[in-house]
Coordinates of C-alpha atoms in Angstrom, one line a residue:
M1 CA 93.0 65.5 108.0
R2 CA 91.8 68.5 105.9
G3 CA 88.8 70.4 107.3
K4 CA 88.5 68.2 110.4
L5 CA 90.6 70.2 112.9
T6 CA 89.5 73.4 114.6
L7 CA 91.4 76.6 113.9
D8 CA 92.8 76.6 117.5
L9 CA 94.5 73.2 116.9
R10 CA 95.6 73.7 113.3
T11 CA 98.6 75.9 114.0
P12 CA 100.3 73.6 116.6
V13 CA 99.5 70.5 114.6
R14 CA 100.8 72.2 111.5
G15 CA 104.0 73.1 113.4
V16 CA 104.6 69.6 114.5
L17 CA 104.0 68.2 111.0
A18 CA 106.4 70.9 109.5
A19 CA 109.1 70.1 112.0
T20 CA 108.8 66.3 111.4
I21 CA 109.0 66.7 107.7
A22 CA 111.9 69.1 107.9
V23 CA 113.9 66.7 110.1
V24 CA 113.3 63.7 107.8
V25 CA 114.2 65.6 104.7
G26 CA 117.2 67.2 106.3
A27 CA 118.4 63.8 107.5
L28 CA 118.0 62.3 104.0
S29 CA 119.9 65.2 102.5
G30 CA 123.0 64.3 104.5
L31 CA 123.9 68.0 105.0
P32 CA 124.7 69.5 108.3
R33 CA 122.6 72.1 110.3
T34 CA 119.2 70.4 109.8
H35 CA 117.9 72.7 112.6
W36 CA 117.9 75.6 110.1
A37 CA 115.3 73.9 108.0
V38 CA 113.2 73.0 111.1
L39 CA 113.4 76.5 112.4
V40 CA 112.4 78.1 109.1
A41 CA 109.5 75.7 108.6
V42 CA 108.1 76.3 112.0
L43 CA 108.4 80.0 111.7
L44 CA 106.5 80.1 108.4
I45 CA 103.3 78.2 109.3
N46 CA 101.7 80.8 111.6
G47 CA 99.8 82.9 109.1
T48 CA 97.1 82.4 106.5
W49 CA 97.6 80.3 103.5
G50 CA 98.5 83.2 101.3
E51 CA 100.7 84.8 104.0
N52 CA 102.6 81.5 104.4
I53 CA 103.3 81.2 100.7
R54 CA 104.3 84.9 100.4
R55 CA 106.6 84.7 103.4
S56 CA 108.2 81.4 102.2
M57 CA 109.0 82.9 98.8
S58 CA 110.3 86.1 100.5
R59 CA 112.4 84.1 103.0
L60 CA 114.1 82.0 100.4
G61 CA 114.7 85.0 98.0
M62 CA 116.1 87.4 100.7
T63 CA 118.2 84.7 102.3
A64 CA 119.9 84.0 98.9
L65 CA 120.3 87.7 98.2
G66 CA 121.5 88.4 101.8
S67 CA 124.0 85.6 101.5
V68 CA 125.5 87.0 98.2
V69 CA 125.7 90.6 99.6
A70 CA 127.1 89.5 102.9
F71 CA 129.7 87.3 101.3
A72 CA 130.8 90.2 99.1
I73 CA 131.2 92.5 102.1
Y74 CA 133.0 89.8 103.9
A75 CA 135.4 89.3 101.0
L76 CA 136.1 93.0 101.0
I77 CA 136.8 93.4 104.7
H78 CA 138.3 90.0 105.4
G79 CA 141.3 90.3 107.5
Y80 CA 140.1 93.6 109.1
Q81 CA 138.7 92.2 112.4
G82 CA 137.9 95.7 113.6
L83 CA 135.3 96.0 110.8
E84 CA 133.5 92.6 111.2
I85 CA 132.0 93.3 114.6
P86 CA 130.5 96.7 113.6
V87 CA 128.9 95.1 110.5
L88 CA 127.5 92.3 112.7
L89 CA 126.0 94.8 115.2
A90 CA 124.6 97.0 112.4
S91 CA 122.9 94.0 110.8
V92 CA 121.4 93.1 114.2
F93 CA 120.1 96.6 114.6
L94 CA 118.6 96.7 111.2
A95 CA 117.0 93.3 111.5
A96 CA 115.3 94.4 114.7
Y97 CA 114.4 97.8 113.1
Y98 CA 112.6 96.2 110.2
R99 CA 110.9 93.5 112.3
N100 CA 107.5 95.1 112.1
G101 CA 108.1 97.1 109.0
S102 CA 109.4 94.8 106.3
Y103 CA 109.6 91.1 106.6
S104 CA 111.9 90.8 103.5
L105 CA 114.4 93.3 104.9
M106 CA 114.4 91.7 108.3
V107 CA 115.3 88.3 106.7
F108 CA 118.0 90.0 104.6
F109 CA 119.7 91.5 107.6
I110 CA 119.3 88.4 109.7
T111 CA 121.3 86.6 106.9
V112 CA 124.0 89.2 107.0
Y113 CA 124.2 88.9 110.8
I114 CA 124.6 85.1 110.6
V115 CA 127.3 85.4 108.0
F116 CA 129.3 87.8 110.1
L117 CA 128.6 85.8 113.2
F118 CA 130.4 82.9 111.5
A119 CA 133.2 85.3 110.5
V120 CA 133.7 86.6 114.0
L121 CA 133.7 83.1 115.4
R122 CA 136.3 82.1 112.7
L123 CA 134.0 79.5 111.2
S124 CA 133.9 78.7 107.5
V125 CA 131.7 81.3 105.8
A126 CA 132.1 79.9 102.3
G127 CA 131.2 76.5 103.4
M128 CA 128.2 77.7 105.4
L129 CA 126.4 79.7 102.7
P130 CA 125.3 76.9 100.4
V131 CA 124.0 74.9 103.4
R132 CA 122.2 77.9 104.7
I133 CA 120.4 78.5 101.4
Y134 CA 119.7 74.8 100.9
Q135 CA 118.3 74.3 104.4
T136 CA 116.2 77.5 104.1
G137 CA 114.8 76.2 100.8
I138 CA 113.8 72.9 102.5
G139 CA 112.2 74.8 105.4
C140 CA 110.2 77.1 103.0
A141 CA 109.0 74.1 100.9
V142 CA 108.0 72.2 104.0
A143 CA 106.1 75.2 105.4
V144 CA 104.0 75.4 102.2
V145 CA 103.4 71.6 102.2
A146 CA 102.3 71.6 105.9
S147 CA 100.0 74.6 105.3
F148 CA 98.4 72.6 102.5
L149 CA 98.0 69.4 104.5
V150 CA 96.7 71.1 107.6
P151 CA 94.9 74.0 105.9
A152 CA 95.6 77.5 107.2
Q153 CA 92.9 80.2 107.2
R154 CA 92.4 81.9 103.8
S155 CA 93.5 85.5 103.3
Q156 CA 90.6 85.9 100.9
K157 CA 88.2 85.5 103.8
L158 CA 90.1 88.0 105.9
W159 CA 90.2 90.4 103.0
E160 CA 86.4 90.3 102.8
Q161 CA 86.1 90.9 106.5
Q162 CA 88.5 93.8 106.3
I163 CA 86.9 95.5 103.3
D164 CA 83.6 95.5 105.3
R165 CA 85.3 97.1 108.2
F166 CA 86.8 99.7 105.9
W167 CA 83.3 100.6 104.5
E168 CA 82.0 100.9 108.1
S169 CA 85.0 103.2 108.9
C170 CA 84.1 105.5 106.0
E171 CA 80.4 105.6 107.0
R172 CA 81.4 106.5 110.6
Q173 CA 83.8 109.2 109.6
V174 CA 81.3 110.8 107.1
A175 CA 78.5 110.7 109.7
A176 CA 80.9 112.4 112.2
A177 CA 81.9 115.1 109.6
F178 CA 78.3 116.0 108.9
E179 CA 77.5 116.1 112.6
R180 CA 80.3 118.6 113.1
L181 CA 79.0 120.6 110.1
L182 CA 75.3 120.8 110.9
W183 CA 75.3 120.6 114.7
P184 CA 78.6 122.2 115.8
R185 CA 77.2 122.9 119.3
N186 CA 76.5 119.2 119.9
E187 CA 79.0 117.1 121.7
A188 CA 80.6 115.2 118.8
Q189 CA 81.4 111.5 119.1
S190 CA 85.0 110.8 120.0
L191 CA 86.7 109.3 116.9
P192 CA 90.3 109.1 115.7
S193 CA 91.0 111.5 112.8
A194 CA 89.7 110.3 109.5
A195 CA 93.2 110.3 108.0
R196 CA 94.6 108.2 110.8
E197 CA 91.8 105.7 111.0
L198 CA 91.4 105.2 107.3
Q199 CA 95.2 105.0 106.7
Q200 CA 95.4 102.2 109.3
S201 CA 92.5 100.4 107.8
L202 CA 94.0 100.7 104.3
F203 CA 97.3 99.3 105.6
V204 CA 95.6 96.1 106.9
L205 CA 93.5 95.9 103.7
R206 CA 96.6 96.2 101.5
D207 CA 98.3 93.4 103.5
R208 CA 95.3 91.1 103.2
H209 CA 95.1 91.9 99.5
Q210 CA 98.7 91.0 98.8
A211 CA 98.4 87.8 100.8
S212 CA 95.2 86.8 99.0
N213 CA 96.9 87.2 95.6
Y214 CA 99.2 84.3 96.5
E215 CA 96.2 82.0 97.1
G216 CA 95.0 82.5 93.6
M217 CA 98.1 83.2 91.5
F218 CA 96.4 81.6 88.5
L219 CA 93.1 83.4 89.0
G220 CA 93.8 86.6 87.1
P221 CA 90.3 87.9 86.9
A222 CA 89.7 87.6 90.7
I223 CA 93.0 89.3 91.5
G224 CA 92.1 92.0 89.0
R225 CA 88.8 92.7 90.7
R226 CA 90.4 92.9 94.1
T227 CA 93.0 95.2 92.8
A228 CA 90.4 97.5 91.2
L229 CA 88.4 97.5 94.4
M230 CA 91.6 98.3 96.4
N231 CA 92.2 101.3 94.2
K232 CA 88.6 102.5 94.7
A233 CA 89.0 102.1 98.4
R234 CA 92.1 104.3 98.4
L235 CA 90.2 107.0 96.4
L236 CA 87.2 106.7 98.7
A237 CA 89.4 107.2 101.8
H238 CA 90.9 110.3 100.1
Y239 CA 87.6 112.0 99.6
V240 CA 86.3 111.0 103.1
V241 CA 89.4 112.7 104.5
V242 CA 88.8 115.8 102.2
L243 CA 85.2 116.0 103.5
S244 CA 86.3 115.6 107.2
E245 CA 88.9 118.4 106.7
A246 CA 86.6 120.6 104.8
V247 CA 84.0 120.8 107.6
E248 CA 86.8 122.0 109.9
L249 CA 87.5 125.1 107.8
P250 CA 86.3 128.5 108.9
R251 CA 82.7 129.1 107.6
N252 CA 79.7 131.3 107.9
E253 CA 77.5 129.7 110.6
T254 CA 74.6 131.8 109.4
M255 CA 74.9 130.3 105.9
I256 CA 75.0 126.8 107.4
E257 CA 71.8 127.5 109.4
L258 CA 70.0 128.8 106.4
L259 CA 71.1 125.9 104.3
R260 CA 70.5 123.3 107.0
A261 CA 67.7 121.5 105.1
E262 CA 69.7 121.2 101.9
L263 CA 72.9 120.1 103.6
D264 CA 71.0 117.6 105.7
E265 CA 69.7 116.1 102.4
L266 CA 73.3 115.9 101.2
C267 CA 74.2 114.0 104.3
I268 CA 71.3 111.6 103.9
F269 CA 72.3 111.0 100.2
V270 CA 76.0 110.3 101.0
M271 CA 75.1 108.0 104.0
A272 CA 72.6 106.1 101.8
Q273 CA 75.2 105.7 99.1
L274 CA 77.8 104.3 101.5
A275 CA 75.3 102.0 103.1
M276 CA 74.9 100.2 99.7
I277 CA 78.5 98.8 99.9
G278 CA 78.6 98.1 103.6
P279 CA 78.2 94.7 105.2
N280 CA 74.5 95.3 105.7
A281 CA 73.8 96.4 102.2
P282 CA 70.6 95.1 100.5
P283 CA 71.3 92.3 98.1
E284 CA 70.1 94.3 95.0
A285 CA 71.6 97.7 95.9
E286 CA 71.2 100.3 93.2
S287 CA 73.2 103.5 93.2
A288 CA 71.3 106.7 93.1
A289 CA 74.3 108.8 92.0
G290 CA 72.0 110.8 89.6
E291 CA 70.2 112.2 92.6
M292 CA 73.4 114.0 93.4
D293 CA 72.8 116.5 90.6
R294 CA 69.5 117.5 92.1
V295 CA 70.9 117.8 95.6
Q296 CA 73.9 119.8 94.5
A297 CA 71.7 122.1 92.3
A298 CA 69.3 122.7 95.3
I299 CA 72.3 123.7 97.6
Y300 CA 73.8 126.2 95.1
K301 CA 70.4 127.6 94.1
K302 CA 69.5 128.3 97.7
A303 CA 73.0 129.7 98.3
I304 CA 72.7 132.1 95.4
Q305 CA 69.3 133.2 96.5
L306 CA 70.7 134.0 99.9
Q307 CA 73.6 135.9 98.4
Q308 CA 71.2 138.0 96.2
A309 CA 69.2 138.7 99.4
E310 CA 72.5 139.9 100.9
L311 CA 72.2 137.4 103.7
I312 CA 75.5 135.7 102.9
S313 CA 78.6 136.7 100.8
R314 CA 80.1 135.1 97.7
D315 CA 83.1 134.1 99.8
S316 CA 80.8 132.1 102.1
I317 CA 79.5 130.2 99.1
V318 CA 83.0 129.3 98.1
T319 CA 83.5 127.4 101.4
L320 CA 80.8 125.0 100.3
G321 CA 82.8 123.8 97.3
P322 CA 85.1 121.2 99.0
I323 CA 82.2 119.8 101.0
V324 CA 79.8 119.4 98.0
Y325 CA 82.7 118.2 95.7
S326 CA 83.9 115.5 98.1
A327 CA 80.4 114.3 98.8
R328 CA 79.8 114.1 95.0
Q329 CA 83.0 112.1 94.5
I330 CA 82.1 109.7 97.3
G331 CA 78.7 109.0 95.6
Q332 CA 80.4 108.5 92.2
L333 CA 82.9 106.0 93.7
V334 CA 80.1 104.1 95.3
S335 CA 78.4 103.9 91.9
E336 CA 81.6 102.6 90.3
I337 CA 82.1 100.0 93.1
L338 CA 78.5 98.7 92.7
A339 CA 78.9 98.5 88.9
A340 CA 82.2 96.6 89.3
E341 CA 80.6 94.1 91.7
K342 CA 77.9 93.3 89.1
C343 CA 80.4 92.5 86.4

């Protein structure tokens, strides 16, 4: 069965398999409410292999924790019917609130809701909790088994695709920043702000990174490399945002015009560096970070000459600092990323 089904059919086949296994195991256990195991198993087979493992572990852990906390609250307010319904409604609200923000908290508050639903309906809460945890455990285990038998897509592959998109986003934002700096009169391409675009890209990248770690829990070096690359990506995003914001600061347009050739060379250098880590990078990409010293020296040498000729002021030169510094840091990070990839 493994490797023979298309991705379009794998999820429904995996769902049927998970439901079947959960029903059989639940029936053999002899415990009531087998539908809980079936429901949990089917809900947990829709992601990648790593996501399914992560969500299964989170589901079982937060169900157990939610059961303990909910039972403690129930024991404290038992007999006060006027308090049970507000707790139930609050848990429904919080479960819905965290639906897209935190899977773990959503599961926690769903468990609290179920406990107080039983309390409001005057059903046995103490008798329900062990069954709830046990059936959830069956559902989680079945989901992992079904995801193995009918292989889910790998988070590692999605991580690699997303990191390529992230490098492309950095290139696009840097190109737009230099366009605004060197050709302010041109109609700039319409792009979301660097901070917003890169933050969204990093959020997806972090999620893929966390899920991929569950696929190789015993592959420490691989996880370490991805973690290091994730940290570099965060730093790179920071300096791209600094550059994008620096070119928006008030500046001497005469100075920019007189330094156009040097700043254009800086742009070419940064774009060439970023291209080395993008999806279209040459196989044997070599960083030219040392070239940055020459480019930076040329910019400040020309700027000082212009100041001495009284064409620009010292304050104007200061405005170049954040632009040159962020460009230098971007080049340095690319060098570190390339060095790490060769290890």
